[in-house]
mmCIF file of C-alpha atoms in Angstrom:
data_model
loop_
_atom_site.group_PDB
_atom_site.id
_atom_site.type_symbol
_atom_site.label_atom_id
_atom_site.label_comp_id
_atom_site.label_asym_id
_atom_site.label_seq_id
_atom_site.Cartn_x
_atom_site.Cartn_y
_atom_site.Cartn_z
ATOM 1 C CA MET A 934 -9.099 -16.927 -2.170
ATOM 2 C CA THR A 935 -5.675 -18.487 -1.740
ATOM 3 C CA ALA A 936 -4.650 -20.269 1.403
ATOM 4 C CA ALA A 937 -1.654 -17.948 1.657
ATOM 5 C CA LEU A 938 -3.970 -14.988 1.623
ATOM 6 C CA GLN A 939 -6.230 -16.485 4.282
ATOM 7 C CA ARG A 940 -3.195 -16.858 6.532
ATOM 8 C CA ALA A 941 -1.937 -13.351 5.842
ATOM 9 C CA GLU A 942 -1.425 -11.138 8.861
ATOM 10 C CA LEU A 943 -2.214 -7.463 9.028
ATOM 11 C CA PRO A 944 0.753 -5.435 7.794
ATOM 12 C CA ALA A 945 2.361 -2.814 9.946
ATOM 13 C CA GLY A 946 0.499 0.458 9.966
ATOM 14 C CA GLY A 947 -3.086 -0.758 10.170
ATOM 15 C CA GLY A 948 -5.729 -2.583 8.210
ATOM 16 C CA LEU A 949 -6.841 0.152 5.797
ATOM 17 C CA LEU A 950 -5.038 0.701 2.496
ATOM 18 C CA ARG A 951 -5.955 3.455 0.055
ATOM 19 C CA PHE A 952 -4.738 2.783 -3.435
ATOM 20 C CA LEU A 953 -5.074 4.324 -6.852
ATOM 21 C CA THR A 954 -5.354 2.748 -10.283
ATOM 22 C CA CYS A 955 -4.012 4.855 -13.110
ATOM 23 C CA GLY A 956 -2.434 4.694 -16.523
ATOM 24 C CA SER A 957 -3.495 5.293 -20.097
ATOM 25 C CA VAL A 958 -6.942 5.003 -21.671
ATOM 26 C CA ASP A 959 -8.196 1.459 -22.338
ATOM 27 C CA ASP A 960 -5.460 -0.228 -20.364
ATOM 28 C CA GLY A 961 -8.082 -1.966 -18.227
ATOM 29 C CA LYS A 962 -8.261 0.006 -14.967
ATOM 30 C CA SER A 963 -12.000 -0.355 -14.499
ATOM 31 C CA THR A 964 -11.929 -4.036 -15.469
ATOM 32 C CA LEU A 965 -9.140 -4.655 -12.963
ATOM 33 C CA ILE A 966 -11.160 -3.121 -10.139
ATOM 34 C CA GLY A 967 -14.175 -5.138 -11.199
ATOM 35 C CA ARG A 968 -12.041 -8.296 -11.136
ATOM 36 C CA LEU A 969 -10.780 -7.484 -7.624
ATOM 37 C CA LEU A 970 -14.342 -6.946 -6.408
ATOM 38 C CA LEU A 971 -15.637 -10.083 -8.114
ATOM 39 C CA ASP A 972 -12.885 -12.469 -7.036
ATOM 40 C CA THR A 973 -12.865 -11.221 -3.442
ATOM 41 C CA ARG A 974 -16.639 -11.778 -3.411
ATOM 42 C CA SER A 975 -17.326 -8.114 -2.768
ATOM 43 C CA ILE A 976 -20.203 -7.843 -5.271
ATOM 44 C CA LEU A 977 -23.744 -8.431 -4.097
ATOM 45 C CA ALA A 978 -25.700 -11.065 -5.983
ATOM 46 C CA ASP A 979 -28.272 -8.617 -7.359
ATOM 47 C CA ALA A 980 -25.521 -6.265 -8.585
ATOM 48 C CA LEU A 981 -23.790 -9.156 -10.320
ATOM 49 C CA GLN A 982 -27.065 -10.212 -11.959
ATOM 50 C CA ALA A 983 -27.572 -6.657 -13.219
ATOM 51 C CA LEU A 984 -24.077 -6.694 -14.711
ATOM 52 C CA GLU A 985 -24.783 -9.985 -16.441
ATOM 53 C CA ARG A 986 -28.051 -8.646 -17.906
ATOM 54 C CA THR A 987 -26.368 -5.451 -19.147
ATOM 55 C CA SER A 988 -23.499 -7.408 -20.683
ATOM 56 C CA ARG A 989 -25.918 -9.767 -22.497
ATOM 57 C CA ARG A 990 -27.948 -6.804 -23.752
ATOM 58 C CA ARG A 991 -24.776 -5.387 -25.282
ATOM 59 C CA GLY A 992 -24.010 -8.665 -26.988
ATOM 60 C CA LEU A 993 -20.938 -9.468 -24.868
ATOM 61 C CA GLU A 994 -19.886 -13.054 -24.253
ATOM 62 C CA ALA A 995 -18.454 -12.355 -20.778
ATOM 63 C CA VAL A 996 -19.518 -10.047 -17.940
ATOM 64 C CA ASP A 997 -18.193 -6.514 -18.491
ATOM 65 C CA LEU A 998 -16.591 -5.864 -15.091
ATOM 66 C CA SER A 999 -15.729 -2.262 -15.983
ATOM 67 C CA LEU A 1000 -19.416 -1.374 -15.533
ATOM 68 C CA LEU A 1001 -18.878 -1.587 -11.785
ATOM 69 C CA THR A 1002 -16.764 1.580 -11.798
ATOM 70 C CA ASP A 1003 -17.905 3.446 -14.899
ATOM 71 C CA GLY A 1004 -20.829 4.712 -12.874
ATOM 72 C CA LEU A 1005 -21.499 7.983 -14.654
ATOM 73 C CA GLN A 1006 -23.923 7.851 -17.530
ATOM 74 C CA ALA A 1007 -21.552 9.893 -19.683
ATOM 75 C CA GLU A 1008 -18.793 7.417 -19.011
ATOM 76 C CA ARG A 1009 -20.975 4.510 -20.032
ATOM 77 C CA GLU A 1010 -21.928 6.247 -23.237
ATOM 78 C CA GLN A 1011 -18.365 7.104 -24.144
ATOM 79 C CA GLY A 1012 -16.740 4.014 -22.678
ATOM 80 C CA ILE A 1013 -14.205 6.087 -20.742
ATOM 81 C CA THR A 1014 -13.657 7.109 -17.130
ATOM 82 C CA ILE A 1015 -14.090 10.868 -16.642
ATOM 83 C CA ASP A 1016 -14.296 11.444 -12.909
ATOM 84 C CA VAL A 1017 -12.576 9.675 -10.048
ATOM 85 C CA ALA A 1018 -14.649 6.684 -8.969
ATOM 86 C CA TYR A 1019 -14.165 5.313 -5.453
ATOM 87 C CA ARG A 1020 -14.936 1.760 -4.437
ATOM 88 C CA TYR A 1021 -14.587 -0.077 -1.135
ATOM 89 C CA PHE A 1022 -13.967 -3.711 -0.348
ATOM 90 C CA SER A 1023 -12.611 -5.936 2.372
ATOM 91 C CA THR A 1024 -10.809 -9.260 2.320
ATOM 92 C CA GLY A 1025 -11.391 -10.139 5.951
ATOM 93 C CA THR A 1026 -7.801 -9.253 6.836
ATOM 94 C CA ARG A 1027 -7.772 -5.756 5.391
ATOM 95 C CA LYS A 1028 -10.056 -2.976 4.173
ATOM 96 C CA TYR A 1029 -9.423 -1.097 0.932
ATOM 97 C CA ILE A 1030 -10.465 2.165 -0.665
ATOM 98 C CA ILE A 1031 -9.812 2.204 -4.425
ATOM 99 C CA ALA A 1032 -9.634 5.380 -6.490
ATOM 100 C CA ASP A 1033 -10.114 4.777 -10.213
ATOM 101 C CA ALA A 1034 -8.461 7.772 -11.895
ATOM 102 C CA PRO A 1035 -9.290 8.870 -15.450
ATOM 103 C CA GLY A 1036 -6.738 8.051 -18.124
ATOM 104 C CA HIS A 1037 -7.193 11.055 -20.400
ATOM 105 C CA GLU A 1038 -4.610 13.839 -20.291
ATOM 106 C CA GLN A 1039 -7.305 16.544 -19.966
ATOM 107 C CA TYR A 1040 -8.407 14.975 -16.653
ATOM 108 C CA THR A 1041 -4.949 15.042 -15.088
ATOM 109 C CA ARG A 1042 -6.310 17.208 -12.255
ATOM 110 C CA ASN A 1043 -8.704 14.401 -11.275
ATOM 111 C CA MET A 1044 -5.779 12.008 -11.168
ATOM 112 C CA VAL A 1045 -3.911 14.375 -8.838
ATOM 113 C CA THR A 1046 -6.958 14.590 -6.580
ATOM 114 C CA ALA A 1047 -7.147 10.808 -6.341
ATOM 115 C CA ALA A 1048 -3.400 10.432 -5.792
ATOM 116 C CA SER A 1049 -3.289 12.963 -2.959
ATOM 117 C CA THR A 1050 -4.802 10.504 -0.474
ATOM 118 C CA ALA A 1051 -3.431 7.206 -1.819
ATOM 119 C CA ASP A 1052 -0.876 5.019 -0.041
ATOM 120 C CA LEU A 1053 -0.055 2.999 -3.155
ATOM 121 C CA ALA A 1054 -0.519 3.390 -6.919
ATOM 122 C CA ILE A 1055 -1.161 0.627 -9.433
ATOM 123 C CA ILE A 1056 0.157 1.747 -12.814
ATOM 124 C CA LEU A 1057 -1.607 -0.238 -15.541
ATOM 125 C CA VAL A 1058 0.308 -1.001 -18.737
ATOM 126 C CA ASP A 1059 -1.305 -2.644 -21.755
ATOM 127 C CA ALA A 1060 1.059 -5.515 -22.650
ATOM 128 C CA ARG A 1061 0.434 -4.924 -26.369
ATOM 129 C CA LYS A 1062 1.195 -1.181 -26.296
ATOM 130 C CA GLY A 1063 3.928 -1.126 -23.658
ATOM 131 C CA VAL A 1064 4.977 1.982 -21.733
ATOM 132 C CA LEU A 1065 3.156 5.047 -23.101
ATOM 133 C CA THR A 1066 3.526 8.755 -22.438
ATOM 134 C CA GLN A 1067 0.472 8.724 -20.167
ATOM 135 C CA THR A 1068 1.991 5.812 -18.218
ATOM 136 C CA LEU A 1069 5.052 7.931 -17.497
ATOM 137 C CA ARG A 1070 2.964 11.035 -16.785
ATOM 138 C CA HIS A 1071 0.824 9.289 -14.177
ATOM 139 C CA SER A 1072 3.901 7.643 -12.658
ATOM 140 C CA TYR A 1073 5.586 11.048 -12.408
ATOM 141 C CA ILE A 1074 2.551 12.590 -10.716
ATOM 142 C CA ALA A 1075 2.145 9.665 -8.305
ATOM 143 C CA HIS A 1076 5.798 10.000 -7.338
ATOM 144 C CA ARG A 1077 5.506 13.789 -7.098
ATOM 145 C CA VAL A 1078 2.546 13.758 -4.708
ATOM 146 C CA GLY A 1079 4.383 11.461 -2.352
ATOM 147 C CA ILE A 1080 3.074 7.964 -3.089
ATOM 148 C CA GLY A 1081 5.950 5.795 -1.994
ATOM 149 C CA GLN A 1082 4.804 2.463 -3.398
ATOM 150 C CA LEU A 1083 4.223 1.875 -7.114
ATOM 151 C CA VAL A 1084 2.998 -1.403 -8.586
ATOM 152 C CA VAL A 1085 3.324 -1.722 -12.351
ATOM 153 C CA ALA A 1086 0.696 -4.237 -13.472
ATOM 154 C CA VAL A 1087 1.308 -5.372 -17.045
ATOM 155 C CA ASN A 1088 -2.258 -6.144 -18.098
ATOM 156 C CA LYS A 1089 -3.792 -8.017 -21.052
ATOM 157 C CA MET A 1090 -1.101 -10.693 -20.983
ATOM 158 C CA ASP A 1091 -3.685 -12.986 -22.605
ATOM 159 C CA LEU A 1092 -3.457 -10.828 -25.747
ATOM 160 C CA VAL A 1093 0.326 -11.330 -26.085
ATOM 161 C CA GLY A 1094 0.239 -15.094 -25.614
ATOM 162 C CA TRP A 1095 1.246 -14.811 -21.915
ATOM 163 C CA SER A 1096 4.712 -13.906 -23.191
ATOM 164 C CA ARG A 1097 7.415 -13.743 -20.526
ATOM 165 C CA GLU A 1098 9.729 -11.970 -22.981
ATOM 166 C CA ARG A 1099 7.162 -9.224 -23.576
ATOM 167 C CA PHE A 1100 6.684 -8.732 -19.827
ATOM 168 C CA GLU A 1101 10.425 -8.510 -19.177
ATOM 169 C CA ALA A 1102 10.911 -5.989 -21.998
ATOM 170 C CA ILE A 1103 8.270 -3.705 -20.429
ATOM 171 C CA VAL A 1104 9.860 -4.137 -16.996
ATOM 172 C CA ALA A 1105 13.260 -3.106 -18.361
ATOM 173 C CA GLU A 1106 11.845 -0.033 -20.112
ATOM 174 C CA TYR A 1107 9.891 1.147 -17.071
ATOM 175 C CA ARG A 1108 12.724 0.475 -14.642
ATOM 176 C CA ALA A 1109 15.027 2.745 -16.648
ATOM 177 C CA PHE A 1110 12.433 5.527 -16.353
ATOM 178 C CA ALA A 1111 11.908 4.909 -12.617
ATOM 179 C CA ASP A 1112 15.643 4.909 -11.900
ATOM 180 C CA GLY A 1113 15.929 8.264 -13.659
ATOM 181 C CA LEU A 1114 13.296 9.766 -11.349
ATOM 182 C CA GLY A 1115 14.678 8.152 -8.224
ATOM 183 C CA ILE A 1116 11.608 5.954 -7.655
ATOM 184 C CA GLU A 1117 12.841 3.239 -5.328
ATOM 185 C CA ASP A 1118 9.832 1.128 -4.359
ATOM 186 C CA VAL A 1119 8.372 -0.242 -7.581
ATOM 187 C CA ARG A 1120 7.064 -3.794 -8.115
ATOM 188 C CA PHE A 1121 6.118 -5.503 -11.383
ATOM 189 C CA LEU A 1122 3.674 -8.285 -12.099
ATOM 190 C CA PRO A 1123 1.928 -9.746 -15.164
ATOM 191 C CA ILE A 1124 -1.868 -10.008 -15.048
ATOM 192 C CA SER A 1125 -4.989 -10.432 -17.129
ATOM 193 C CA ALA A 1126 -7.825 -8.487 -15.511
ATOM 194 C CA LEU A 1127 -10.260 -9.978 -18.023
ATOM 195 C CA ALA A 1128 -9.288 -13.620 -17.414
ATOM 196 C CA GLY A 1129 -8.350 -13.099 -13.759
ATOM 197 C CA ASP A 1130 -4.819 -14.516 -13.886
ATOM 198 C CA GLY A 1131 -2.452 -12.871 -11.413
ATOM 199 C CA VAL A 1132 -5.095 -10.625 -9.798
ATOM 200 C CA VAL A 1133 -6.604 -12.561 -6.886
ATOM 201 C CA GLU A 1134 -5.921 -16.092 -8.111
ATOM 202 C CA ARG A 1135 -2.769 -17.172 -9.919
ATOM 203 C CA GLY A 1136 -4.648 -18.809 -12.778
ATOM 204 C CA PRO A 1137 -3.274 -21.448 -15.143
ATOM 205 C CA ASN A 1138 -1.471 -19.280 -17.707
ATOM 206 C CA LEU A 1139 1.406 -17.558 -15.899
ATOM 207 C CA GLY A 1140 3.371 -20.567 -14.676
ATOM 208 C CA TRP A 1141 6.695 -18.826 -15.341
ATOM 209 C CA TYR A 1142 5.870 -16.025 -12.883
ATOM 210 C CA ARG A 1143 6.931 -16.860 -9.298
ATOM 211 C CA GLY A 1144 6.047 -13.584 -7.574
ATOM 212 C CA PRO A 1145 2.926 -12.629 -5.601
ATOM 213 C CA THR A 1146 -0.467 -11.941 -7.115
ATOM 214 C CA LEU A 1147 -1.748 -8.383 -7.088
ATOM 215 C CA LEU A 1148 -3.950 -8.998 -4.056
ATOM 216 C CA GLU A 1149 -1.099 -10.646 -2.166
ATOM 217 C CA LEU A 1150 0.962 -7.502 -2.842
ATOM 218 C CA LEU A 1151 -1.848 -5.309 -1.560
ATOM 219 C CA GLU A 1152 -2.348 -7.423 1.534
ATOM 220 C CA ALA A 1153 1.329 -7.077 2.446
ATOM 221 C CA ALA A 1154 1.777 -3.396 1.539
ATOM 222 C CA PRO A 1155 2.382 -1.100 4.517
ATOM 223 C CA ALA A 1156 0.091 1.886 4.943
ATOM 224 C CA ALA A 1157 1.675 5.291 4.411
ATOM 225 C CA ASN A 1158 4.163 6.279 7.126
ATOM 226 C CA ALA A 1159 3.887 2.838 8.739
ATOM 227 C CA GLY A 1160 6.845 2.152 10.974
ATOM 228 C CA ARG A 1161 7.733 5.834 11.216
ATOM 229 C CA ARG A 1162 6.888 7.805 14.325
ATOM 230 C CA GLN A 1163 4.449 10.528 13.444
ATOM 231 C CA ARG A 1164 4.328 13.636 15.568
ATOM 232 C CA PHE A 1165 1.044 14.624 17.190
ATOM 233 C CA ARG A 1166 -1.065 16.936 15.026
ATOM 234 C CA PHE A 1167 -4.566 18.020 16.069
ATOM 235 C CA PRO A 1168 -6.263 20.788 14.047
ATOM 236 C CA VAL A 1169 -9.030 22.272 16.194
ATOM 237 C CA GLN A 1170 -12.402 22.102 14.460
ATOM 238 C CA TRP A 1171 -14.636 23.413 17.189
ATOM 239 C CA VAL A 1172 -14.480 24.851 20.693
ATOM 240 C CA CYS A 1173 -17.024 22.897 22.744
ATOM 241 C CA ARG A 1174 -18.684 24.918 25.505
ATOM 242 C CA PRO A 1175 -22.005 23.355 26.629
ATOM 243 C CA HIS A 1176 -24.474 25.773 28.148
ATOM 244 C CA GLY A 1177 -26.053 23.268 30.542
ATOM 245 C CA VAL A 1178 -25.610 23.685 34.293
ATOM 246 C CA ALA A 1179 -23.919 20.268 34.614
ATOM 247 C CA HIS A 1180 -21.154 21.281 32.166
ATOM 248 C CA HIS A 1181 -20.958 24.960 33.009
ATOM 249 C CA ASP A 1182 -17.146 24.985 33.284
ATOM 250 C CA PHE A 1183 -16.456 22.524 30.457
ATOM 251 C CA ARG A 1184 -14.276 23.894 27.649
ATOM 252 C CA GLY A 1185 -13.033 21.286 25.194
ATOM 253 C CA PHE A 1186 -11.419 21.377 21.780
ATOM 254 C CA ALA A 1187 -12.916 19.005 19.238
ATOM 255 C CA GLY A 1188 -11.105 17.680 16.181
ATOM 256 C CA ARG A 1189 -9.413 14.660 14.665
ATOM 257 C CA VAL A 1190 -5.973 13.359 15.521
ATOM 258 C CA GLU A 1191 -4.398 13.665 12.083
ATOM 259 C CA SER A 1192 -1.162 11.992 13.107
ATOM 260 C CA GLY A 1193 0.621 10.641 16.145
ATOM 261 C CA GLU A 1194 -1.047 10.091 19.509
ATOM 262 C CA ILE A 1195 -1.817 11.966 22.689
ATOM 263 C CA ALA A 1196 -2.362 10.890 26.290
ATOM 264 C CA ALA A 1197 -3.758 12.600 29.371
ATOM 265 C CA GLY A 1198 -0.932 14.539 31.027
ATOM 266 C CA ASP A 1199 1.031 15.147 27.816
ATOM 267 C CA ALA A 1200 2.388 18.642 27.231
ATOM 268 C CA VAL A 1201 1.065 20.417 24.134
ATOM 269 C CA GLU A 1202 1.557 23.715 22.394
ATOM 270 C CA VAL A 1203 -1.058 25.780 20.587
ATOM 271 C CA LEU A 1204 -0.028 27.053 17.152
ATOM 272 C CA PRO A 1205 0.402 29.640 15.815
ATOM 273 C CA SER A 1206 0.353 31.392 19.231
ATOM 274 C CA GLY A 1207 2.935 29.056 20.790
ATOM 275 C CA ARG A 1208 1.196 28.948 24.187
ATOM 276 C CA ARG A 1209 1.662 25.718 26.134
ATOM 277 C CA SER A 1210 -0.464 23.587 28.429
ATOM 278 C CA ARG A 1211 -1.123 19.930 29.322
ATOM 279 C CA VAL A 1212 -3.919 17.608 28.348
ATOM 280 C CA LYS A 1213 -6.278 17.156 31.285
ATOM 281 C CA GLU A 1214 -8.955 14.930 29.737
ATOM 282 C CA ILE A 1215 -9.683 13.154 26.456
ATOM 283 C CA TRP A 1216 -13.305 12.466 25.513
ATOM 284 C CA LEU A 1217 -14.699 10.270 22.756
ATOM 285 C CA GLY A 1218 -18.390 11.080 22.886
ATOM 286 C CA GLU A 1219 -19.302 10.427 26.517
ATOM 287 C CA ALA A 1220 -16.421 7.989 27.040
ATOM 288 C CA ARG A 1221 -13.287 9.231 28.752
ATOM 289 C CA LEU A 1222 -10.042 7.943 27.237
ATOM 290 C CA GLU A 1223 -6.500 7.794 28.524
ATOM 291 C CA ARG A 1224 -5.054 8.004 25.009
ATOM 292 C CA ALA A 1225 -6.154 8.973 21.494
ATOM 293 C CA VAL A 1226 -4.426 7.894 18.287
ATOM 294 C CA SER A 1227 -4.318 8.943 14.646
ATOM 295 C CA GLY A 1228 -7.720 8.852 12.974
ATOM 296 C CA GLN A 1229 -9.784 9.284 16.147
ATOM 297 C CA SER A 1230 -12.109 12.267 16.468
ATOM 298 C CA VAL A 1231 -12.026 13.360 20.089
ATOM 299 C CA THR A 1232 -12.404 16.333 22.398
ATOM 300 C CA LEU A 1233 -9.394 17.477 24.409
ATOM 301 C CA VAL A 1234 -9.617 19.429 27.657
ATOM 302 C CA LEU A 1235 -6.518 21.350 28.747
ATOM 303 C CA HIS A 1236 -5.347 22.168 32.254
ATOM 304 C CA ASP A 1237 -4.993 25.879 31.531
ATOM 305 C CA HIS A 1238 -7.375 28.452 30.076
ATOM 306 C CA VAL A 1239 -5.151 29.225 27.072
ATOM 307 C CA ASP A 1240 -6.662 30.916 24.048
ATOM 308 C CA VAL A 1241 -7.563 28.237 21.469
ATOM 309 C CA SER A 1242 -9.864 28.758 18.463
ATOM 310 C CA ARG A 1243 -11.019 26.867 15.399
ATOM 311 C CA GLY A 1244 -8.117 26.715 12.960
ATOM 312 C CA ASP A 1245 -5.437 26.470 15.664
ATOM 313 C CA LEU A 1246 -3.197 23.409 15.707
ATOM 314 C CA LEU A 1247 -2.346 21.448 18.845
ATOM 315 C CA ALA A 1248 1.029 19.701 18.678
ATOM 316 C CA GLY A 1249 3.381 18.062 21.135
ATOM 317 C CA ALA A 1250 5.280 20.709 23.142
ATOM 318 C CA GLY A 1251 8.451 21.550 21.238
ATOM 319 C CA GLU A 1252 7.481 19.313 18.321
ATOM 320 C CA GLY A 1253 5.203 21.637 16.377
ATOM 321 C CA PRO A 1254 5.707 22.495 12.700
ATOM 322 C CA PRO A 1255 7.071 25.878 11.587
ATOM 323 C CA VAL A 1256 4.685 28.823 11.646
ATOM 324 C CA SER A 1257 4.878 31.101 8.631
ATOM 325 C CA ARG A 1258 2.953 33.513 6.414
ATOM 326 C CA THR A 1259 4.958 32.481 3.345
ATOM 327 C CA VAL A 1260 4.583 29.068 1.726
ATOM 328 C CA GLU A 1261 6.683 27.387 -0.960
ATOM 329 C CA ALA A 1262 4.563 24.715 -2.606
ATOM 330 C CA VAL A 1263 3.769 22.599 -5.633
ATOM 331 C CA VAL A 1264 0.277 23.414 -6.874
ATOM 332 C CA CYS A 1265 -1.965 21.523 -9.272
ATOM 333 C CA TRP A 1266 -4.252 24.077 -10.888
ATOM 334 C CA LEU A 1267 -7.828 22.790 -11.217
ATOM 335 C CA SER A 1268 -9.653 25.725 -12.791
ATOM 336 C CA GLU A 1269 -10.168 26.649 -16.432
ATOM 337 C CA ARG A 1270 -9.431 30.235 -15.325
ATOM 338 C CA ALA A 1271 -5.655 30.617 -15.090
ATOM 339 C CA LEU A 1272 -3.842 31.336 -11.836
ATOM 340 C CA SER A 1273 -3.399 35.062 -11.355
ATOM 341 C CA THR A 1274 -0.688 36.685 -9.247
ATOM 342 C CA ALA A 1275 -2.824 39.832 -9.148
ATOM 343 C CA ARG A 1276 -5.764 38.240 -7.349
ATOM 344 C CA ARG A 1277 -6.422 37.137 -3.798
ATOM 345 C CA TYR A 1278 -7.571 33.601 -3.078
ATOM 346 C CA VAL A 1279 -8.919 31.831 -0.025
ATOM 347 C CA VAL A 1280 -6.431 29.260 1.280
ATOM 348 C CA ARG A 1281 -7.794 26.380 3.381
ATOM 349 C CA HIS A 1282 -5.160 24.536 5.394
ATOM 350 C CA THR A 1283 -6.488 21.867 7.791
ATOM 351 C CA THR A 1284 -9.267 23.731 9.657
ATOM 352 C CA ARG A 1285 -7.737 27.191 9.158
ATOM 353 C CA GLU A 1286 -8.878 29.555 6.420
ATOM 354 C CA THR A 1287 -7.049 32.708 5.377
ATOM 355 C CA LEU A 1288 -6.593 34.911 2.356
ATOM 356 C CA GLY A 1289 -3.496 34.509 0.220
ATOM 357 C CA GLN A 1290 -1.832 35.742 -2.927
ATOM 358 C CA PHE A 1291 0.596 34.008 -5.261
ATOM 359 C CA VAL A 1292 3.682 36.194 -5.377
ATOM 360 C CA GLU A 1293 5.637 33.969 -7.740
ATOM 361 C CA VAL A 1294 5.174 31.092 -10.183
ATOM 362 C CA ALA A 1295 8.700 29.687 -10.258
ATOM 363 C CA SER A 1296 8.204 26.898 -12.795
ATOM 364 C CA ARG A 1297 5.740 24.542 -14.442
ATOM 365 C CA VAL A 1298 6.058 20.816 -15.082
ATOM 366 C CA ASP A 1299 6.059 19.965 -18.781
ATOM 367 C CA LEU A 1300 3.950 16.802 -18.532
ATOM 368 C CA VAL A 1301 5.051 15.636 -21.972
ATOM 369 C CA ALA A 1302 8.798 16.056 -21.521
ATOM 370 C CA LEU A 1303 8.554 15.501 -17.726
ATOM 371 C CA ARG A 1304 10.814 18.433 -16.869
ATOM 372 C CA GLN A 1305 10.534 21.845 -15.203
ATOM 373 C CA VAL A 1306 10.045 24.829 -17.523
ATOM 374 C CA GLU A 1307 9.786 28.556 -16.850
ATOM 375 C CA ALA A 1308 6.261 29.871 -16.319
ATOM 376 C CA ARG A 1309 4.421 32.975 -15.142
ATOM 377 C CA THR A 1310 1.046 31.364 -14.574
ATOM 378 C CA LEU A 1311 -0.659 27.968 -14.437
ATOM 379 C CA GLY A 1312 -3.613 26.810 -16.519
ATOM 380 C CA ALA A 1313 -6.048 23.934 -15.987
ATOM 381 C CA ASN A 1314 -4.228 20.644 -15.234
ATOM 382 C CA ASP A 1315 -0.872 22.406 -14.896
ATOM 383 C CA ILE A 1316 1.433 21.510 -12.020
ATOM 384 C CA GLY A 1317 3.920 24.136 -10.929
ATOM 385 C CA ARG A 1318 6.103 25.428 -8.144
ATOM 386 C CA VAL A 1319 4.822 28.606 -6.506
ATOM 387 C CA ARG A 1320 5.368 30.986 -3.598
ATOM 388 C CA LEU A 1321 2.298 32.054 -1.693
ATOM 389 C CA LYS A 1322 1.938 34.877 0.832
ATOM 390 C CA LEU A 1323 -0.807 34.553 3.434
ATOM 391 C CA ALA A 1324 -2.750 37.148 5.390
ATOM 392 C CA HIS A 1325 -2.450 35.075 8.581
ATOM 393 C CA PRO A 1326 0.232 32.528 9.533
ATOM 394 C CA ILE A 1327 -0.284 28.773 9.359
ATOM 395 C CA ALA A 1328 1.507 25.944 11.163
ATOM 396 C CA ALA A 1329 2.407 23.552 8.367
ATOM 397 C CA ASP A 1330 4.619 20.511 7.893
ATOM 398 C CA ARG A 1331 6.296 19.625 4.625
ATOM 399 C CA TYR A 1332 3.946 17.474 2.566
ATOM 400 C CA ALA A 1333 6.599 14.736 2.352
ATOM 401 C CA GLU A 1334 6.542 14.504 6.159
ATOM 402 C CA ASN A 1335 2.839 14.854 6.868
ATOM 403 C CA ARG A 1336 0.171 14.768 4.145
ATOM 404 C CA ALA A 1337 -2.578 16.043 6.454
ATOM 405 C CA THR A 1338 -0.828 19.200 7.612
ATOM 406 C CA GLY A 1339 1.320 19.627 4.491
ATOM 407 C CA ALA A 1340 -1.546 20.074 2.022
ATOM 408 C CA PHE A 1341 -3.935 22.928 1.291
ATOM 409 C CA ILE A 1342 -6.569 23.902 -1.228
ATOM 410 C CA VAL A 1343 -7.061 27.197 -3.011
ATOM 411 C CA VAL A 1344 -10.590 28.599 -3.349
ATOM 412 C CA ASP A 1345 -11.797 31.368 -5.649
ATOM 413 C CA GLU A 1346 -12.964 34.175 -3.376
ATOM 414 C CA ALA A 1347 -15.731 35.210 -5.766
ATOM 415 C CA THR A 1348 -17.209 31.870 -6.862
ATOM 416 C CA ASN A 1349 -16.211 29.654 -3.909
ATOM 417 C CA ASP A 1350 -14.923 27.091 -6.432
ATOM 418 C CA THR A 1351 -11.876 25.028 -5.527
ATOM 419 C CA VAL A 1352 -9.269 26.108 -8.072
ATOM 420 C CA GLY A 1353 -6.026 24.581 -6.806
ATOM 421 C CA ALA A 1354 -4.541 21.835 -4.644
ATOM 422 C CA GLY A 1355 -1.177 22.479 -3.017
ATOM 423 C CA MET A 1356 1.599 20.448 -1.405
ATOM 424 C CA ILE A 1357 4.003 22.349 0.828
ATOM 425 C CA LEU A 1358 7.715 21.867 0.124
#
C-alpha cells in the first residue's frame, strides 16, 4: 500500500463508501474487484490458495481473480456475472461495500438494484473496444438513480501497449456523452486489473499518468450527501411497550435514523398526522443517549402521548416532507409480467405499506437510444416515468434529496414478489 494512502485521512461524510462496478460484458469488473481485494490484503490465505488451485486446474498461468466474485455456479460455468455480488473490504482508513453488477442487457434490473444504494460508480471500459452501448446505458442509469460520482476506469491498458493516445481518445468520447447528459463529477484513469497497474499500486507501465490510482480516488471520495445538512428522518418500525412492572409506563418508538440527527428536547412532528411533540429520551439498548445520528437504530420516547404507529415518520418540527396520496416517480420494472394500470399493487415506502395503483405510464426510457419514448406499460428491465395513486398517504422526500425516504418498492399482491423499484421525483 502506498505511503500516500497510509497517510490518507477519512473523507468528509464518514468512513464507509458503497460503490458499484458496472459496464459491458468481459470488461474486467470481477477481475478488478479481485485485484482490489488482493492488493489491499483482504483475501484470507486459504481463500487465495483455493483460487490458485482452481486457476492451475483450469490451465491458467496467473490467478484468476474474477473467481472471487463470480460466486454462483452458473456464473462460473458461463463465465459471466448474472446476479449482483457484494463484497466487503477495509483499508484501515475506510470500509467499503462493493456491488458487482451484471454486464448483460437482460440483467439491467439487477444493475439498477445495485446502483440504488451506491455512493459512487466505477464504469469499466475495455481499452481495446472503447465506449460501447452498454457503457453508456449503465452510465445513464447510474446518473438517473442519483449517483453523483462516476469514475471511468479504462481497463486492459496492457493490451493496447499502455497507449496514452488510446486512453485520451476514450476520455474525449466519454466526456462528450457525459456533457450531453449533464454529468458533472466524472473522473478518468487508466488501469490494468490483470497486471495491477493503477488499481492499488501505480505499477511500472503508466509513467505518463500523473493522477491518483483507483484506490486513492476511492479513499478520497466523499460519501453521498457529505457536507450537506440532512433533515431528520425516522421511520417508526415498532412501538415498544414492555409489559413488566418496572417499565409499565414506558412507550418508545423504535427505528433507525435514516438521515440527520436528533437530540433530547428537540421538537418533532409525526407524519402523516402532523401532530407535534418533543423528544424526552433516546435509548440505544439499555444506554441512554443525548443525541442520535444517521445510521443509528434507537428508541425515542416523546413527552406527549401522541398517536404514533409503525409506518409513521418522525421528522423535525416544520421540516417534514410533503404528505400525499399521489406519487410521481421513475420506476424500474423487475417482473417478467408487465406493469398493469388495471391492477392494485402493494407499495412499501420506508416502514409503511399501502395499496396503490398506477394511473399513468407517462414515458419509457429507450435504453438503446437513451431518450424518453411514449409508453402505456413497462416490461421487465424497463425504466419509465409513472404516476401512482395510493390508498393511504405517505410522507416522502424527492429521491434526489433523500434516498431513504424517496424510494419505494412495488410488490405483487397475489405472489408477494417484488416487481418494481421506484424513485420519487
